[in-house]
Structures are given as structure tokens and as C-alpha cells.
XYZ file of C-alpha atoms in Angstrom:
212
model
C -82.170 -16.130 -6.486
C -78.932 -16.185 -8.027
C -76.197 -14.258 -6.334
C -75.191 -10.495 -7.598
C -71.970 -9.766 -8.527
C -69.928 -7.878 -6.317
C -68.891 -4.628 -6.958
C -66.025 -3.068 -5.710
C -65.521 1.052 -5.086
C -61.767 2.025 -5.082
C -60.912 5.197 -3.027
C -57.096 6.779 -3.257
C -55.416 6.795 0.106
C -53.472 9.683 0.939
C -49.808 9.284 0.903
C -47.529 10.147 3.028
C -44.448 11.943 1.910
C -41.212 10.404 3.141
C -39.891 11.966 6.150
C -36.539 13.965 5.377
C -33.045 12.395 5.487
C -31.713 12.785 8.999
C -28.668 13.642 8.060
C -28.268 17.261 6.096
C -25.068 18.405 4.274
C -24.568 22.423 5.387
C -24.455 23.897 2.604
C -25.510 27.946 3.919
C -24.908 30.395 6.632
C -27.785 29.181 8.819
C -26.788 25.660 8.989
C -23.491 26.802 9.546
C -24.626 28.335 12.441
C -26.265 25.586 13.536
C -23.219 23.289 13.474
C -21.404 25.495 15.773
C -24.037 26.443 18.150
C -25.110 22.765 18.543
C -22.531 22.182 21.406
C -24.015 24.638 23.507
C -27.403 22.968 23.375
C -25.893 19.350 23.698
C -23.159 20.470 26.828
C -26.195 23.326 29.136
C -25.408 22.382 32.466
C -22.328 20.801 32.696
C -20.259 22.610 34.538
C -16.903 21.124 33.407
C -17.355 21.750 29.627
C -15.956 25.228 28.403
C -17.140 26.427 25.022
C -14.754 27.203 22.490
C -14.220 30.599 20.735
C -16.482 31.112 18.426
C -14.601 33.642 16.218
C -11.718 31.481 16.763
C -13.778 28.093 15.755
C -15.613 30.355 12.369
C -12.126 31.200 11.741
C -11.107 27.343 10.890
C -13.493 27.160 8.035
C -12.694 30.574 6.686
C -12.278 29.785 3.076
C -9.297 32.104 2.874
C -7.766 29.756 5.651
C -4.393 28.250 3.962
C -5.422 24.951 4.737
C -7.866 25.057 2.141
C -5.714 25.369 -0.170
C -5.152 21.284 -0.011
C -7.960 20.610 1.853
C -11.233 20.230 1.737
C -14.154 19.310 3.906
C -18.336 18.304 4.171
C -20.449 19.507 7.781
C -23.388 17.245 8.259
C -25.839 17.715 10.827
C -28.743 15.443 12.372
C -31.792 16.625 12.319
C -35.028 14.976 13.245
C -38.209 16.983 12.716
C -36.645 20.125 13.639
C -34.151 19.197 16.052
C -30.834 19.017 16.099
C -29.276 16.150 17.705
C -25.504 15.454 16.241
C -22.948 16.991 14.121
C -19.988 16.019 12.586
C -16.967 17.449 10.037
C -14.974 15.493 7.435
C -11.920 16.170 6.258
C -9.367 15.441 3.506
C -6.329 16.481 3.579
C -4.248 15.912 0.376
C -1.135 17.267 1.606
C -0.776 14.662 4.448
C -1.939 12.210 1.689
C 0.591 13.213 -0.590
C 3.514 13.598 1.864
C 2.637 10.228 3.628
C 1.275 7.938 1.127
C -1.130 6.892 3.730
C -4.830 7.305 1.637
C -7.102 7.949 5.141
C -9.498 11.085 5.852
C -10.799 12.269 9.269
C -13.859 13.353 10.657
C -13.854 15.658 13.694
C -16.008 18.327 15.496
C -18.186 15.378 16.356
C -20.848 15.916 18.875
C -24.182 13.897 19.491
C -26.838 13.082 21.779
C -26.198 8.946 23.545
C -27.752 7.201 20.322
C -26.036 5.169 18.140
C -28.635 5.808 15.272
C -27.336 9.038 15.589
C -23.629 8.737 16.025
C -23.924 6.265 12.795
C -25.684 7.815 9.999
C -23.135 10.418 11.052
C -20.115 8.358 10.441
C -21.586 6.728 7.660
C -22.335 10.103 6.041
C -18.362 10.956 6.883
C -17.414 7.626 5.000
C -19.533 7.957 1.836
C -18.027 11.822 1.219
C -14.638 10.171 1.337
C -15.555 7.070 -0.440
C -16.771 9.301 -3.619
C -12.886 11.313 -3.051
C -11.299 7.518 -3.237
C -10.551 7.643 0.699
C -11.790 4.909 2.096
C -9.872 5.045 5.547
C -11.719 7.083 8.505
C -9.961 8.190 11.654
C -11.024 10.855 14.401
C -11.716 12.734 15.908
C -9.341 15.241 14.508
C -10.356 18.192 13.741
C -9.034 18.930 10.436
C -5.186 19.620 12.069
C -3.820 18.477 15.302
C -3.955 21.998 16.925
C -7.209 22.362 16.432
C -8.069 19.383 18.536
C -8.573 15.638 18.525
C -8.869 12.679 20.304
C -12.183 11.984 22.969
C -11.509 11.869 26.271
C -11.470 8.503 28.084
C -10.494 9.486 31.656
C -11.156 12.661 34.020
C -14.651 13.613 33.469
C -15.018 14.889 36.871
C -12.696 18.041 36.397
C -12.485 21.211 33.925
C -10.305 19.432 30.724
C -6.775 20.623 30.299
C -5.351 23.074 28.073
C -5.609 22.076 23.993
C -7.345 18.679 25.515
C -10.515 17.962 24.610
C -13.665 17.466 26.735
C -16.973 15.219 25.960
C -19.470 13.417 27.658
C -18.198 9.448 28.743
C -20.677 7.782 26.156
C -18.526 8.540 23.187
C -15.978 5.974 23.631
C -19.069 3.372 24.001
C -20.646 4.788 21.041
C -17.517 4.058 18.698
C -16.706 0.988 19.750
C -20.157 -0.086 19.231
C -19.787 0.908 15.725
C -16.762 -1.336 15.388
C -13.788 1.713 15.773
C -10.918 0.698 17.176
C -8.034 2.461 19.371
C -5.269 4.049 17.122
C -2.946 5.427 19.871
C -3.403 7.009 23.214
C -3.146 10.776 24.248
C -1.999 11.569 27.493
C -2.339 15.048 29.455
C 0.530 15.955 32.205
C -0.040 17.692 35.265
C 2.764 20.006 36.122
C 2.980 20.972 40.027
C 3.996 24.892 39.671
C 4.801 25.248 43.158
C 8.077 22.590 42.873
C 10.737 23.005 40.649
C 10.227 22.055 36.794
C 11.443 18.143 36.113
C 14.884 17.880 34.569
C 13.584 16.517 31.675
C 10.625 18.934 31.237
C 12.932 21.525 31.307
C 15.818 19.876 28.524
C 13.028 19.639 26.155
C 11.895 23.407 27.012
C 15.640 23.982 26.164
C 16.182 21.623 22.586
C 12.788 23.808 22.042
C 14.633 27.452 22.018
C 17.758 26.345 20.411
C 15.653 24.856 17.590
């Protein structure tokens, strides 16, 4: 008996949809939201980290801010399946770019969970919004002006962070240098003894600073 030929009976397999980008540009008031609320999630429990403002922190991306009038920035989040696990602004400042000649943006009111997945697609999300602006320098974290913060902190975890310093958990610094950042320059807090008299020199510059 001579074989039959086989037959075969082709059945379409469900796909399955892609999963969604991690990383989501904020682009209304709920993600907005989000972005600044994240912190609290990220910092519960640690009893050194003070939250900031919030009317104060809503206030810097006010659109009728003057900064905005040369600046402009992107928030992204991280999100994966519903939870939010980093954040981070970028910023370009044209003025400085102008007045300097140095071409460099900055990303700042980074936060994220100890995963350099996350930390990444974050910075890399930072870098292509700049890229497509012709910046293709990245420095941080600055928070869109110097007196709104910058800088991570690298020593003194174990007490309540100084005035206009910032605080954040110790992984940070491991998480940029493992994606290849390097140290621009050092900022260093002073503490002042109130109970002896003010340093000479503390005191000259507290002078030069009135008569300017």
C-alpha cells in the first residue's frame, strides 16, 4: 500500500501585542502628577529624606515661569505594567548655550529604584530629546538652574541633608558610573558651629556680599 500524502491543518496563533515602552514622555496633568509624587513612593521610610514643597516644586514648571522663556524641557517616567519605578527631567537651556558657547543640556529631578535598566532607558531617553535639539552633551543632575538643586550626594547618608543640598539613596553614584558618567566637579557642604564666633573669612565674604 502506497503511502498517503500528508496533509497539513494550519491554525493562527494568537499574538501577543508588544508590551508598552517603559519609558513614557508626560505629556498631561496626571502624569505630571505622577512625576512629582514618585519620590514619596521611592523615599517611605527613610527617615533622613525630607520631601520638597510641592507648590514650590509645581511652581518650577509653571509655564509662565521666566525661564521658559529660553528654556525648554521633556519629563519621562518608567513605568512597567503599572508601576512606576524612575523619573527623570531634561533640560535645555539656550541662554547658557548662547552666553557660553558650551552646546551641553542637563537632566535633573532624577529618581529611580537600584536598576540600571531603569536608570538607563532613562538617560538614554534624556539624550535622544537633546540629540533631536542638536545637544549632544548630558550633564546632571541639575535641575534646570542651580538653585533649584543639583549634584547627588556622595557622602553623609546617615544624617538629615543640609540646607539647598540634595539627598538620595547611596546607589546613585554606582548607577552612573556604571553607565560610563564621569565626575565633573565636586560640591561640598560646610558645617558652621553657631555657638563660636563666625570664621574671619566667613564673615569678609558675608561683608563683599552687602556692599555688592
Amino acid at each position: 500500500m502506497s503511502k498517503l500524502p500528508k496533509h497539513l491543518i494550519f491554525e493562527e496563533q494568537p499574538v501577543t501585542a508588544p508590551s508598552s515602552p517603559p519609558i513614557v514622555a508626560v505629556t498631561n496633568r496626571q502624569q505630571f502628577q505622577t512625576f512629582l509624587q514618585f519620590p514619596r513612593q521611592l523615599y517611605r521610610g527613610d527617615p533622613f529624606w525630607t520631601p520638597p514643597f510641592a507648590v514650590e516644586e509645581g511652581h518650577t514648571f509653571d509655564a509662565r515661569h521666566p525661564f521658559w522663556k529660553y528654556a525648554e524641557c521633556q519629563l519621562f517616567l518608567y513605568q512597567d505594567n503599572g508601576r512606576t519605578l524612575g523619573r527623570v527631567a531634561v533640560f535645555a537651556d539656550h541662554h547658557y548655550i548662547q552666553q557660553t558657547g558650551e552646546s551641553v543640556g542637563c537632566f535633573g529631578y532624577f529618581e529611580a529604584v537600584n536598576a540600571v535598566a531603569v536608570a538607563g532607558a532613562l538617560l538614554t531617553a534624556a539624550r535622544d530629546w537633546l540629540a533631536a535639539r542638536g545637544i549632544h552633551r548630558l550633564r546632571g543632575p541639575i535641575n534646570g538652574k542651580l538653585e533649584n538643586g543639583c549634584a547627588f550626594l556622595l557622602e553623609g547618608f546617615n544624617r538629615p541633608p543640609f540646607v539647598t543640598m540634595p539627598y538620595n539613596p547611596p546607589y546613585y553614584i554606582d548607577l552612573m558610573e556604571q553607565l560610563g558618567l564621569e565626575k565633573a566637579r565636586d560640591l561640598v557642604a560646610y558645617r558652621i558651629d553657631l555657638t563660636q564666633p563666625i570664621p574671619a573669612e566667613v564673615a569678609a565674604a558675608a561683608e563683599r556680599c552687602l556692599s555688592a
